[in-house]
PDB file of C-alpha atoms in Angstrom:
ATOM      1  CA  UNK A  30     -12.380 154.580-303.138  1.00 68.00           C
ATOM      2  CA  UNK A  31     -11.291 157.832-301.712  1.00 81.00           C
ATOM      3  CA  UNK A  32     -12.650 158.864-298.298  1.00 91.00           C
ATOM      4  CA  UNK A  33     -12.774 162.174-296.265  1.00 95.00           C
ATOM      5  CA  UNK A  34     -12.979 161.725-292.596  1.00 96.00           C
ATOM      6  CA  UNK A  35     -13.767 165.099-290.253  1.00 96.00           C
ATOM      7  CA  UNK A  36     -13.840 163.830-286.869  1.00 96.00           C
ATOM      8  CA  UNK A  37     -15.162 167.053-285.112  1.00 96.00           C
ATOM      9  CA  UNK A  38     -18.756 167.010-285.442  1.00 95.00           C
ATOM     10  CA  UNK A  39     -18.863 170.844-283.727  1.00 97.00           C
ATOM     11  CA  UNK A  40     -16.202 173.626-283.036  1.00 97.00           C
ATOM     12  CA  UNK A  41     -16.410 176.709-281.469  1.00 97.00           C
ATOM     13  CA  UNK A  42     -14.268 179.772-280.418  1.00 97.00           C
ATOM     14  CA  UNK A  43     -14.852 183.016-279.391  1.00 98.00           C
ATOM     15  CA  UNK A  44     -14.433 186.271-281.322  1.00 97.00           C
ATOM     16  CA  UNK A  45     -10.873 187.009-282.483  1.00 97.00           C
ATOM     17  CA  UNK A  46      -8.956 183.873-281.328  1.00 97.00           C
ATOM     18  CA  UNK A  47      -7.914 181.054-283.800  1.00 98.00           C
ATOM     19  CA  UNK A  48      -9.735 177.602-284.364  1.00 98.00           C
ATOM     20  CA  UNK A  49      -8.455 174.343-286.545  1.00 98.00           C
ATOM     21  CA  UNK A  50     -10.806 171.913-288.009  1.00 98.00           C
ATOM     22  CA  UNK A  51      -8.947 168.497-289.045  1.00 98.00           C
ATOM     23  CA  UNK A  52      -9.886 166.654-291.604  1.00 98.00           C
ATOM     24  CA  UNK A  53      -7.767 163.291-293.108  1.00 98.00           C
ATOM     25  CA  UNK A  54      -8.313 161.447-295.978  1.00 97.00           C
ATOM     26  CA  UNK A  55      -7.586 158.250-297.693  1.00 95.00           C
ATOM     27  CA  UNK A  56      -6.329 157.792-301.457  1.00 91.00           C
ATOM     28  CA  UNK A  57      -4.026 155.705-303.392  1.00 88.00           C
ATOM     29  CA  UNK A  58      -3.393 158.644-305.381  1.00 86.00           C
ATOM     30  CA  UNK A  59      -0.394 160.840-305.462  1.00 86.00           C
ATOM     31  CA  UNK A  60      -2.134 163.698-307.558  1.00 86.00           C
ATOM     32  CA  UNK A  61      -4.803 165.363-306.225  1.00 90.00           C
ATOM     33  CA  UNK A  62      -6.734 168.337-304.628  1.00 90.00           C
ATOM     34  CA  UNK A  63      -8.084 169.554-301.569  1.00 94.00           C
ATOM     35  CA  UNK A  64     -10.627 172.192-300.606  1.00 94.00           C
ATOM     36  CA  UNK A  65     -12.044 173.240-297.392  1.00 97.00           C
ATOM     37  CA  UNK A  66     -15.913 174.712-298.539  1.00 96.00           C
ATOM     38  CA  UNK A  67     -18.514 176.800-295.988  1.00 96.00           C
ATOM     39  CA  UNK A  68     -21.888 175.827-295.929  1.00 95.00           C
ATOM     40  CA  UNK A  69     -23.572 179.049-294.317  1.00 93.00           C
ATOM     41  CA  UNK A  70     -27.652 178.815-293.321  1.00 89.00           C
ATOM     42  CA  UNK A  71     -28.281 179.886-296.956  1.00 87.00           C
ATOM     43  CA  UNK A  72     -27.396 176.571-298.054  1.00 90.00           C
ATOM     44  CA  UNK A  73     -24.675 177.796-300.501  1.00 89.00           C
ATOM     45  CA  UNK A  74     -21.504 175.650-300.741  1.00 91.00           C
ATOM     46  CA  UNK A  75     -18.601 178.357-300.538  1.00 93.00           C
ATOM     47  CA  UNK A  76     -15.251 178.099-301.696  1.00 93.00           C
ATOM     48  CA  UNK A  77     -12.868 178.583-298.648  1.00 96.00           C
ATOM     49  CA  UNK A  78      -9.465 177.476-300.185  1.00 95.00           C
ATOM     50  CA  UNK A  79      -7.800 174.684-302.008  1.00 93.00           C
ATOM     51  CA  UNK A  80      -4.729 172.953-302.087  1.00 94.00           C
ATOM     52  CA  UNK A  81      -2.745 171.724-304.755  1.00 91.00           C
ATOM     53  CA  UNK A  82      -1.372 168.282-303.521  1.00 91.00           C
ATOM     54  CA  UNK A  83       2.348 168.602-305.560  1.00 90.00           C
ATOM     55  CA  UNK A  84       2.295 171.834-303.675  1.00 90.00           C
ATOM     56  CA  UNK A  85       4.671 171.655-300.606  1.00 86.00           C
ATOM     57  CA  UNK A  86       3.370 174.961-299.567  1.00 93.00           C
ATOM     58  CA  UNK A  87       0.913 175.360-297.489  1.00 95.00           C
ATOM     59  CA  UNK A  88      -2.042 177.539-299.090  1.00 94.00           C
ATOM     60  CA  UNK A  89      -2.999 180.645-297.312  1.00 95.00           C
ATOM     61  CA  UNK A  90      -6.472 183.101-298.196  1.00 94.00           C
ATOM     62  CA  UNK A  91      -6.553 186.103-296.103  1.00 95.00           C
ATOM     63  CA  UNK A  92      -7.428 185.070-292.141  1.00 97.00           C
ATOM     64  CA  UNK A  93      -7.399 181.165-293.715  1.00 98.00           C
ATOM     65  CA  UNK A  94      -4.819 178.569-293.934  1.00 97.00           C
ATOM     66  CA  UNK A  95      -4.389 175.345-293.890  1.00 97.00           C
ATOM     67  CA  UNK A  96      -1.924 172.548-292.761  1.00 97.00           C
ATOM     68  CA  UNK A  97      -1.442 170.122-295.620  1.00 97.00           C
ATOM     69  CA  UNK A  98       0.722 166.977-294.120  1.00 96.00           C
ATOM     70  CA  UNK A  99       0.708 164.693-297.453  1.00 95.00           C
ATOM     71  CA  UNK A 100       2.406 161.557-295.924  1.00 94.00           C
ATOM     72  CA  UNK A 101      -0.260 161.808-292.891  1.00 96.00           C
ATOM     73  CA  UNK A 102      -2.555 162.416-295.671  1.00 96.00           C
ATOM     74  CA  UNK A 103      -4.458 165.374-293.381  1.00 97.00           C
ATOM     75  CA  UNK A 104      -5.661 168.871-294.238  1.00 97.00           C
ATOM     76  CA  UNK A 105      -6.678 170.724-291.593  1.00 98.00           C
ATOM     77  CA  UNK A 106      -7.925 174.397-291.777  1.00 98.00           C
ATOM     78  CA  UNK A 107      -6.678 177.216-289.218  1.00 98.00           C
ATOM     79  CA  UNK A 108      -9.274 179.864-289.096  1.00 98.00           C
ATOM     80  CA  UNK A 109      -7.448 183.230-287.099  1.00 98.00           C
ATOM     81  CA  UNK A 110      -8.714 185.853-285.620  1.00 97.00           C
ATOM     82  CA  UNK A 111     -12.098 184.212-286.049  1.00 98.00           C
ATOM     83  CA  UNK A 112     -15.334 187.004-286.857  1.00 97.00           C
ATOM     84  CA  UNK A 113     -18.642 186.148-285.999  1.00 97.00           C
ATOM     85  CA  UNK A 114     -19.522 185.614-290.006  1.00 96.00           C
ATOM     86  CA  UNK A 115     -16.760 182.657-290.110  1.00 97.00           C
ATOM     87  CA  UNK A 116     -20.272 180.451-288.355  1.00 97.00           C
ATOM     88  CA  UNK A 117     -21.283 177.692-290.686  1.00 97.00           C
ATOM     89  CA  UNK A 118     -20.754 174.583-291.477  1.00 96.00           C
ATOM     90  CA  UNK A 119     -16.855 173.459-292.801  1.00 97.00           C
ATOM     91  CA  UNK A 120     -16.463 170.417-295.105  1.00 96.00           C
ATOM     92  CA  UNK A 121     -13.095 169.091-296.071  1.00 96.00           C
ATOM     93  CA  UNK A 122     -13.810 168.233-299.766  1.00 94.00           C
ATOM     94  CA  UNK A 123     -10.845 165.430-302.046  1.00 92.00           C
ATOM     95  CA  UNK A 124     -10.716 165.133-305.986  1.00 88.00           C
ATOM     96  CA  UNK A 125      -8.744 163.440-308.052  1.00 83.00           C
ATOM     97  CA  UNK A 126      -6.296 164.794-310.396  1.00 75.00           C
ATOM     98  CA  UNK A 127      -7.427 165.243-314.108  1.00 63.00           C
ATOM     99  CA  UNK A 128      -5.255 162.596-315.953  1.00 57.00           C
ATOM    100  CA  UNK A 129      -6.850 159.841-317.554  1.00 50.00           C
ATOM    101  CA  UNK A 130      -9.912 161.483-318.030  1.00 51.00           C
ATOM    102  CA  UNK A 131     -11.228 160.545-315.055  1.00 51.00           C
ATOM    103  CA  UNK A 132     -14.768 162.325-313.448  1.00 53.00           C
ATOM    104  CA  UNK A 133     -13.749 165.325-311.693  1.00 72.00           C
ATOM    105  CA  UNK A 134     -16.324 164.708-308.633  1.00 81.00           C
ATOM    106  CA  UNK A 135     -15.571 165.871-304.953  1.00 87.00           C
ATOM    107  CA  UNK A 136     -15.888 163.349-302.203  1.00 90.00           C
ATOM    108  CA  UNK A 137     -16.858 165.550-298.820  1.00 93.00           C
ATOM    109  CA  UNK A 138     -16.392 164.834-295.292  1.00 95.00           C
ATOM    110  CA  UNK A 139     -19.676 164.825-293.176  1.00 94.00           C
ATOM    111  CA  UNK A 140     -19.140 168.391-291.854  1.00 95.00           C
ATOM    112  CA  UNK A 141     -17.774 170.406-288.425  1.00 96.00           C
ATOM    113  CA  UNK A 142     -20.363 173.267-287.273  1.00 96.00           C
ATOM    114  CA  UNK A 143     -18.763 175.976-286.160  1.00 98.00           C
ATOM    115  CA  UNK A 144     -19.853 178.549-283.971  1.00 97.00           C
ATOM    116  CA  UNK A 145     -18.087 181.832-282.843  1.00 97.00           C
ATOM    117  CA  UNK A 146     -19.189 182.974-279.491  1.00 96.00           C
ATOM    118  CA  UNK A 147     -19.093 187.109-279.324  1.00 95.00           C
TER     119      UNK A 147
ATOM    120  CA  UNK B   6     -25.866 184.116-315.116  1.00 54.00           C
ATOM    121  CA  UNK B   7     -23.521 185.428-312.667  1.00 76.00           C
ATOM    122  CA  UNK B   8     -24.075 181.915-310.679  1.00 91.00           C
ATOM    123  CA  UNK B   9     -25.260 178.521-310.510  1.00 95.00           C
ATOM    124  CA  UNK B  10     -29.403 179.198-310.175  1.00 96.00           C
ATOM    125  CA  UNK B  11     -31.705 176.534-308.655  1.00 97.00           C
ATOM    126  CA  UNK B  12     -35.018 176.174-308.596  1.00 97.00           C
ATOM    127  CA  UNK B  13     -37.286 175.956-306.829  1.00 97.00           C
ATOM    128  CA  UNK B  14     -35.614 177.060-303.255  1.00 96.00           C
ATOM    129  CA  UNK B  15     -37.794 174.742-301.487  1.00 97.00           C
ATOM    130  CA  UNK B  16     -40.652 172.058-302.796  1.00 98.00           C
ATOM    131  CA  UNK B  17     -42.889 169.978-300.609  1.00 98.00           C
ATOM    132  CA  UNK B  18     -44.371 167.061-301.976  1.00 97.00           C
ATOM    133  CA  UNK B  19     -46.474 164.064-301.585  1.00 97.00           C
ATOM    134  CA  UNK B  20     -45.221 160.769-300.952  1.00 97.00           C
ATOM    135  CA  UNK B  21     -45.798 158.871-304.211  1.00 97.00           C
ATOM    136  CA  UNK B  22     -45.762 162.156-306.240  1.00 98.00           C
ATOM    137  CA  UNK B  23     -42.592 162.935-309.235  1.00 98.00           C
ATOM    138  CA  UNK B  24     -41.134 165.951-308.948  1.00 98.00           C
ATOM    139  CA  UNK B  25     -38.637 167.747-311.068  1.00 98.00           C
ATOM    140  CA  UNK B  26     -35.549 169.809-310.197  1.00 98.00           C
ATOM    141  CA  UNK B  27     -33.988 172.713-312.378  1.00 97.00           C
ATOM    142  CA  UNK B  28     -30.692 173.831-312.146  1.00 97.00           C
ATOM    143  CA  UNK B  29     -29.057 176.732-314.236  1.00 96.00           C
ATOM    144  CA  UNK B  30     -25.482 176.594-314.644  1.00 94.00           C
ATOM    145  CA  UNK B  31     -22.804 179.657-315.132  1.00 91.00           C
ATOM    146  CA  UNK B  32     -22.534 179.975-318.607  1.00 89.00           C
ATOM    147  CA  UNK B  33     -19.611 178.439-319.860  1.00 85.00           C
ATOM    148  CA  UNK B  34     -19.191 175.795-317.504  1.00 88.00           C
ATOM    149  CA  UNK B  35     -19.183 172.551-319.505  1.00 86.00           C
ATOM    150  CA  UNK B  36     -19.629 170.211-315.964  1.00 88.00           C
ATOM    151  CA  UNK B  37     -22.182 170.215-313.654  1.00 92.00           C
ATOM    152  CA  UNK B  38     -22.942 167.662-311.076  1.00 93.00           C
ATOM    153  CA  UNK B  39     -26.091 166.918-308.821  1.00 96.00           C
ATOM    154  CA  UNK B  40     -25.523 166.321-305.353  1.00 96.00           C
ATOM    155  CA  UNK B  41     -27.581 165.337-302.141  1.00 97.00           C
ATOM    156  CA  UNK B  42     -27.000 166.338-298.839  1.00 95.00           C
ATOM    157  CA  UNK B  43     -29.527 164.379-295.962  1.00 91.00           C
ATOM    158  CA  UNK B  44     -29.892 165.705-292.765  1.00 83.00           C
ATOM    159  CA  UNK B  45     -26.400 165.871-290.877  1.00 73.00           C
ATOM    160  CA  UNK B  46     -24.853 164.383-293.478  1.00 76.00           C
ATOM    161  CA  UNK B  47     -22.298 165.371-295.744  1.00 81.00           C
ATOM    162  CA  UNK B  48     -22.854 165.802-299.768  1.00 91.00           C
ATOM    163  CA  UNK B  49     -23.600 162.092-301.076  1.00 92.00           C
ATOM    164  CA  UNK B  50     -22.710 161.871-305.287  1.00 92.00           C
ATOM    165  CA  UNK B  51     -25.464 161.854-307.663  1.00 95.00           C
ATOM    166  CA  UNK B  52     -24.851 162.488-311.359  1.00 94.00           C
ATOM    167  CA  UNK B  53     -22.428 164.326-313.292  1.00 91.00           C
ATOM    168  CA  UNK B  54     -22.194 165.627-316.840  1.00 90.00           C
ATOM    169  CA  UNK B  55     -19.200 166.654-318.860  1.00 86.00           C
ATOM    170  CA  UNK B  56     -20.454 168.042-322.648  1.00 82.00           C
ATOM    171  CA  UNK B  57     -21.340 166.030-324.844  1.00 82.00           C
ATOM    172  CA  UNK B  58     -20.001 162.996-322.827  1.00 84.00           C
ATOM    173  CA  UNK B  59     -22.073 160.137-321.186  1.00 86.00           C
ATOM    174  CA  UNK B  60     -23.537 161.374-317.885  1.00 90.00           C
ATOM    175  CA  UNK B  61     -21.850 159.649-314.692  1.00 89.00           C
ATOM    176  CA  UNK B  62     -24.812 157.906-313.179  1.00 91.00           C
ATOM    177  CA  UNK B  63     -22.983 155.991-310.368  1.00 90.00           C
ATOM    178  CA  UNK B  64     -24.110 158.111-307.619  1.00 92.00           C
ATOM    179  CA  UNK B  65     -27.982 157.750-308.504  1.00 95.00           C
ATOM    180  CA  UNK B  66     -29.171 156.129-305.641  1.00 94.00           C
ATOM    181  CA  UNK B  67     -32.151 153.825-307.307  1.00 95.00           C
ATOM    182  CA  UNK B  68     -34.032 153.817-310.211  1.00 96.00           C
ATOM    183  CA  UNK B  69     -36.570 156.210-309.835  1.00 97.00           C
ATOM    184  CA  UNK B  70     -33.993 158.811-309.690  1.00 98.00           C
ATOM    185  CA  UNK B  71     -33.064 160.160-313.323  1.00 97.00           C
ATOM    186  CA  UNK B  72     -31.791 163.689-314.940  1.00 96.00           C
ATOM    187  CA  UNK B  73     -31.083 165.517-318.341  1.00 95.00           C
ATOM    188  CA  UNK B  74     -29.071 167.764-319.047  1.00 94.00           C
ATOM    189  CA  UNK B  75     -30.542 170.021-322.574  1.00 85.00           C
ATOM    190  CA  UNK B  76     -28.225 172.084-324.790  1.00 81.00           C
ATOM    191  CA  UNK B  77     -25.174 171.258-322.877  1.00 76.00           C
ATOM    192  CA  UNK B  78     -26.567 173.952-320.074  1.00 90.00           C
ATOM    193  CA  UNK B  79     -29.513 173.769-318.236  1.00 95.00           C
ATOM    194  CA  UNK B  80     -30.282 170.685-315.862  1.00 97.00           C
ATOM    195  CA  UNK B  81     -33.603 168.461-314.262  1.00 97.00           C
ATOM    196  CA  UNK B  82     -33.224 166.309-311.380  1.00 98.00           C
ATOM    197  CA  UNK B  83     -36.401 163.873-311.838  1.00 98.00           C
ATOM    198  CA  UNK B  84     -37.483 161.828-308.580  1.00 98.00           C
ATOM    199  CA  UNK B  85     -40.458 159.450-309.580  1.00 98.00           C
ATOM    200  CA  UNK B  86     -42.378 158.226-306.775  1.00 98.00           C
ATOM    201  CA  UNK B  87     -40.423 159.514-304.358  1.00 98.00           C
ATOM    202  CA  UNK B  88     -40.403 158.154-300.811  1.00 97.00           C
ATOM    203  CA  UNK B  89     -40.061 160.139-297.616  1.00 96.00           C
ATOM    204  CA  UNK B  90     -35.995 159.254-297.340  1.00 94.00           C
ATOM    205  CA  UNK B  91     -36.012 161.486-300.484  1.00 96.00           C
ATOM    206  CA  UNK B  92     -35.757 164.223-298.316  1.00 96.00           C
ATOM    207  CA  UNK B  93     -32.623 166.085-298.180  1.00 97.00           C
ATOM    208  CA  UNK B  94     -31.464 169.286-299.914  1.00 96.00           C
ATOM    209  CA  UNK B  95     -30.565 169.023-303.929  1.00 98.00           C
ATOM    210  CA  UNK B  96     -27.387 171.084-305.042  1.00 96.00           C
ATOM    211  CA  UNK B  97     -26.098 171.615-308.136  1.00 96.00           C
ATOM    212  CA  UNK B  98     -22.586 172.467-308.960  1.00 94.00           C
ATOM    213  CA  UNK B  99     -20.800 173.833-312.557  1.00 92.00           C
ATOM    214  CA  UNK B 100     -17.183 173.735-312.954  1.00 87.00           C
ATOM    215  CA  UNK B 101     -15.388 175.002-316.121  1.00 81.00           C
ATOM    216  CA  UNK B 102     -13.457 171.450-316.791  1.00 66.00           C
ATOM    217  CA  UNK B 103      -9.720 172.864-317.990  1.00 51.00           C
ATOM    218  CA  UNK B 104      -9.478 174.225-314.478  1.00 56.00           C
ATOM    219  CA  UNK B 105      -8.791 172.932-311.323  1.00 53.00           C
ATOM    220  CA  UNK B 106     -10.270 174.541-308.810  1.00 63.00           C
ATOM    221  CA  UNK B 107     -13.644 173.768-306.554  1.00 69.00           C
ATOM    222  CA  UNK B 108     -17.014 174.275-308.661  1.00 86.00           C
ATOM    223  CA  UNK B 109     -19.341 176.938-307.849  1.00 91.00           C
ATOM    224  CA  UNK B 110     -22.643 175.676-306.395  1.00 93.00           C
ATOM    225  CA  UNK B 111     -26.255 176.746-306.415  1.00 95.00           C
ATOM    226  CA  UNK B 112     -28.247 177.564-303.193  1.00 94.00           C
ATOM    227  CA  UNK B 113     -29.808 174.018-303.500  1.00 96.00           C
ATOM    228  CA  UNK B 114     -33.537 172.822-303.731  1.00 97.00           C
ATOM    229  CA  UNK B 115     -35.193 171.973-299.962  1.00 96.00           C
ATOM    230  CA  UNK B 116     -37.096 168.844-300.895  1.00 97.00           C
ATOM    231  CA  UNK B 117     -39.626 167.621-298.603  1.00 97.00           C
ATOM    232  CA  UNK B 118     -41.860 164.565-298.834  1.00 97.00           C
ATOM    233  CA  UNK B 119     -45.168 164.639-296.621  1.00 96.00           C
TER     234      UNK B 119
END
């Protein structure tokens, strides 16, 4: 079974610098995908990025980006120039690939808080 | 809709009470998935439906936990009994199934059993 480990429970930075959450997983796999969601106090699971594991490059979305090692099997998420709206909570999120029919669910990590200090 | 709608936003309950969970999907989206998420915990696996497919029950946690899913679209989460380790927030997900990319999810239900 495929696991998602996030071993920062909280984060913070101030205003404007740059912060990394880490996140590894485990998977037999060699297919796959990766997303990093936000969980902001309105409960609402949003989409932060993704990464296509055949994808050697890493994926970038504006002041997001992550750091996809695939041997290490990590996926970490560099937030830069960090704004006070980037507070919430960050799950690392793994499903499998769509061959073989196979369910499409996501397995998430537990979860960093983040908070941005002004 | 424009998004995955859930109702109701928040539900208190009785301990020994059913209650019943509705989520609206995008339209479109042929999966949508139940999930939990407990207090400081991540999202825990419920249910899942693809079409017309057999539902994915492995994620239901016991037996008094059950859902439907009419029409192909809309979806109820039904807890019988429920017990005060039912409480935890409910979200529902859709995904359009021919792509791969992260589902969209509702703003959850807030269950809490008194």
């Amino acid at each position: 079974a495929q696991t998602v480990t996030q071993s920062q429970p909280e984060m913070s930075v101030q205003e404007a610098e740059t912060v990394t959450l880490s996140c590894t997983y485990d998977t037999s796999e060699s297919d796959y995908y990766l997303f990093w969601y936000k969980q902001p106090p309105s409960r609402q699971m949003i989409l932060v990025i993704r990464q296509e594991a055949y994808k050697q490059q890493n994926a970038t979305e504006n002041r997001f980006s992550v750091n996809f090692q695939k041997a290490a099997k990590s996926f970490s998420l560099k937030i830069s120039d960090s704004q006070l709206g980037d507070a919430a909570m960050y799950f690392c999120a793994y499903r499998g690939s769509n061959s073989g029919g196979s369910n499409y669910k996501l397995t998430f990590g537990k979860g960093t808080l983040l908070t941005v200090n002004p | 809709g424009a998004g995955v709608s859930q109702s109701p936003s928040n539900k208190v309950t009785e301990k020994g009470k059913d209650v019943e969970l509705r989520c609206d999907p995008i339209s479109g989206h042929t999966a949508l998935y139940w999930y939990r998420q407990s207090l400081g915990q991540g999202l825990e696996f419920l249910i899942y439906f693809q079409g017309n497919s057999a539902p994915d029950k492995s994620g239901l946690p016991s037996d008094r936990f059950s859902a439907e899913r009419t029409g192909g679209s809309v979806s109820t989460l039904t807890i019988q009994r429920t017990q005060q380790e039912d409480s935890a927030v409910y979200l529902c997900a859709s995904s359009h199934d021919r792509r791969n990319y992260g589902y969209t999810f509702g703003s959850g239900t807030r269950l809490t059993v008194v």
